Amino acid sequence: MAAERDDVGFLLALASRRWNEILERRFSEAGFPEIRASYGALLVPLFEEDGLRMSELAKRARLSKQTLTTMARLLERDGLIRREADVDDARATRIVLTKRAKRFQPVAEAVLRDLDADAVRTLGKARAAQLKESLAALVSR
């Protein structure tokens, strides 16, 4: 059976790409043109708890250690994180936010709040709540 343009997966992917385009445009307009939507996989857990070990960050980001390492290199290149030796375990590395990333945090939070509010206005409160619940159920499978 061929995928349809109204297939749930197709529409989720399309909506995700559009959401990310808007995020990146808004981040750029706010003075952070280097930040990609995909960086959120690392930045969000670090905003919650800075200085995570690579292994814990991979777990929270739901990324393989190999993917995390590649992404961490990009964020490091863009001046958003730095790696530090773990003082408790010489074999481990901790990922720490830079000052630039810390300045970005309130921008990211404001942009995400605005986009969420826009989605609620577009869909209505009940449909937006139902969508969030449905997406959460899909993610937790």
Short mmCIF file of C-alpha atoms in Angstrom, two decimals:
data_model
loop_
_atom_site.label_atom_id
_atom_site.label_comp_id
_atom_site.label_asym_id
_atom_site.label_seq_id
_atom_site.Cartn_x
_atom_site.Cartn_y
_atom_site.Cartn_z
CA MET A 1 0.00 0.00 0.00
CA ALA A 2 1.47 3.35 -1.04
CA ALA A 3 1.70 6.17 1.46
CA GLU A 4 -1.04 8.75 1.10
CA ARG A 5 -0.59 12.48 1.48
CA ASP A 6 -3.08 12.34 4.37
CA ASP A 7 -1.25 9.46 6.05
CA VAL A 8 -0.63 10.23 9.74
CA GLY A 9 3.12 9.72 9.44
CA PHE A 10 3.38 11.95 6.37
CA LEU A 11 1.39 14.73 8.04
CA LEU A 12 3.42 14.44 11.26
CA ALA A 13 6.66 14.71 9.30
CA LEU A 14 5.35 17.67 7.30
CA ALA A 15 4.10 19.45 10.44
CA SER A 16 7.42 18.80 12.18
CA ARG A 17 9.40 20.25 9.27
CA ARG A 18 7.17 23.34 9.19
CA TRP A 19 7.45 23.78 12.98
CA ASN A 20 11.25 23.54 12.73
CA GLU A 21 11.37 26.06 9.87
CA ILE A 22 9.44 28.54 12.00
CA LEU A 23 11.66 27.86 15.03
CA GLU A 24 14.84 28.43 13.07
CA ARG A 25 13.52 31.62 11.46
CA ARG A 26 12.49 33.01 14.85
CA PHE A 27 15.81 32.02 16.44
CA SER A 28 17.66 33.76 13.61
CA GLU A 29 15.52 36.88 13.94
CA ALA A 30 16.39 36.93 17.65
CA GLY A 31 20.12 36.90 16.89
CA PHE A 32 20.84 33.17 17.03
CA PRO A 33 21.14 32.16 13.35
CA GLU A 34 23.44 29.22 14.12
CA ILE A 35 20.84 27.36 16.16
CA ARG A 36 19.00 24.54 14.43
CA ALA A 37 15.79 23.03 15.73
CA SER A 38 17.57 19.69 16.11
CA TYR A 39 19.89 21.28 18.70
CA GLY A 40 16.95 21.20 21.10
CA ALA A 41 17.58 17.50 21.65
CA LEU A 42 20.71 18.48 23.61
CA LEU A 43 19.89 22.00 24.73
CA VAL A 44 16.57 21.20 26.43
CA PRO A 45 18.02 18.58 28.81
CA LEU A 46 20.97 20.89 29.50
CA PHE A 47 18.63 23.79 30.21
CA GLU A 48 16.96 21.51 32.77
CA GLU A 49 20.28 20.36 34.26
CA ASP A 50 23.56 21.77 33.05
CA GLY A 51 26.72 19.68 33.19
CA LEU A 52 25.25 16.29 32.35
CA ARG A 53 27.51 13.36 31.58
CA MET A 54 27.49 12.33 27.94
CA SER A 55 25.80 9.01 28.80
CA GLU A 56 23.00 10.72 30.76
CA LEU A 57 22.53 13.34 28.06
CA ALA A 58 22.21 10.60 25.41
CA LYS A 59 19.56 8.89 27.54
CA ARG A 60 17.55 12.07 28.14
CA ALA A 61 17.84 13.14 24.49
CA ARG A 62 16.84 9.64 23.35
CA LEU A 63 19.86 9.52 21.05
CA SER A 64 22.53 6.90 20.52
CA LYS A 65 25.91 7.82 21.95
CA GLN A 66 27.27 8.03 18.40
CA THR A 67 24.56 10.47 17.31
CA LEU A 68 25.00 12.47 20.49
CA THR A 69 28.75 12.75 19.87
CA THR A 70 28.16 14.04 16.34
CA MET A 71 25.55 16.54 17.49
CA ALA A 72 27.70 17.67 20.42
CA ARG A 73 30.51 18.48 17.97
CA LEU A 74 28.12 20.74 16.04
CA LEU A 75 26.96 22.56 19.18
CA GLU A 76 30.56 22.89 20.32
CA ARG A 77 31.55 24.28 16.90
CA ASP A 78 28.72 26.81 17.16
CA GLY A 79 29.87 27.94 20.61
CA LEU A 80 26.87 26.61 22.55
CA ILE A 81 28.47 23.89 24.67
CA ARG A 82 31.87 22.81 25.89
CA ARG A 83 33.11 19.47 27.12
CA GLU A 84 34.68 19.17 30.54
CA ALA A 85 36.35 16.27 32.27
CA ASP A 86 34.21 14.78 35.01
CA VAL A 87 35.98 15.41 38.33
CA ASP A 88 34.32 12.30 39.81
CA ASP A 89 35.23 9.95 36.94
CA ALA A 90 38.22 10.62 34.70
CA ARG A 91 36.71 8.38 31.99
CA ALA A 92 33.54 10.47 31.75
CA THR A 93 32.88 13.78 30.04
CA ARG A 94 30.34 16.39 31.07
CA ILE A 95 28.62 18.76 28.66
CA VAL A 96 28.31 22.34 29.88
CA LEU A 97 26.38 25.25 28.38
CA THR A 98 28.36 28.30 27.28
CA LYS A 99 27.34 31.85 28.09
CA ARG A 100 25.86 32.15 24.60
CA ALA A 101 23.65 29.10 25.15
CA LYS A 102 22.52 30.51 28.49
CA ARG A 103 21.57 33.77 26.76
CA PHE A 104 19.64 31.73 24.20
CA GLN A 105 17.54 29.86 26.79
CA PRO A 106 14.98 32.63 27.46
CA VAL A 107 14.73 33.27 23.71
CA ALA A 108 13.98 29.59 23.07
CA GLU A 109 11.43 29.49 25.87
CA ALA A 110 9.65 32.61 24.56
CA VAL A 111 9.59 31.34 20.96
CA LEU A 112 8.23 27.96 22.04
CA ARG A 113 5.58 29.61 24.22
CA ASP A 114 4.52 31.81 21.28
CA LEU A 115 4.34 28.86 18.88
CA ASP A 116 2.35 26.82 21.37
CA ALA A 117 -0.07 29.72 21.90
CA ASP A 118 -0.42 30.09 18.13
CA ALA A 119 -1.24 26.40 17.81
CA VAL A 120 -3.90 26.75 20.52
CA ARG A 121 -5.40 29.77 18.72
CA THR A 122 -5.40 27.88 15.41
CA LEU A 123 -6.83 24.63 16.75
CA GLY A 124 -8.83 25.82 19.73
CA LYS A 125 -8.13 24.78 23.31
CA ALA A 126 -9.93 21.44 23.20
CA ARG A 127 -8.38 20.26 19.91
CA ALA A 128 -4.91 21.48 20.95
CA ALA A 129 -5.18 19.57 24.24
CA GLN A 130 -6.36 16.48 22.38
CA LEU A 131 -3.49 16.80 19.90
CA LYS A 132 -0.93 17.08 22.71
CA GLU A 133 -2.40 14.03 24.40
CA SER A 134 -2.36 12.08 21.15
CA LEU A 135 1.20 13.03 20.31
CA ALA A 136 2.35 12.13 23.82
CA ALA A 137 0.72 8.72 23.42
CA LEU A 138 2.53 8.17 20.11
CA VAL A 139 5.87 9.25 21.56
CA SER A 140 5.56 6.93 24.57
CA ARG A 141 4.88 3.80 22.48
#
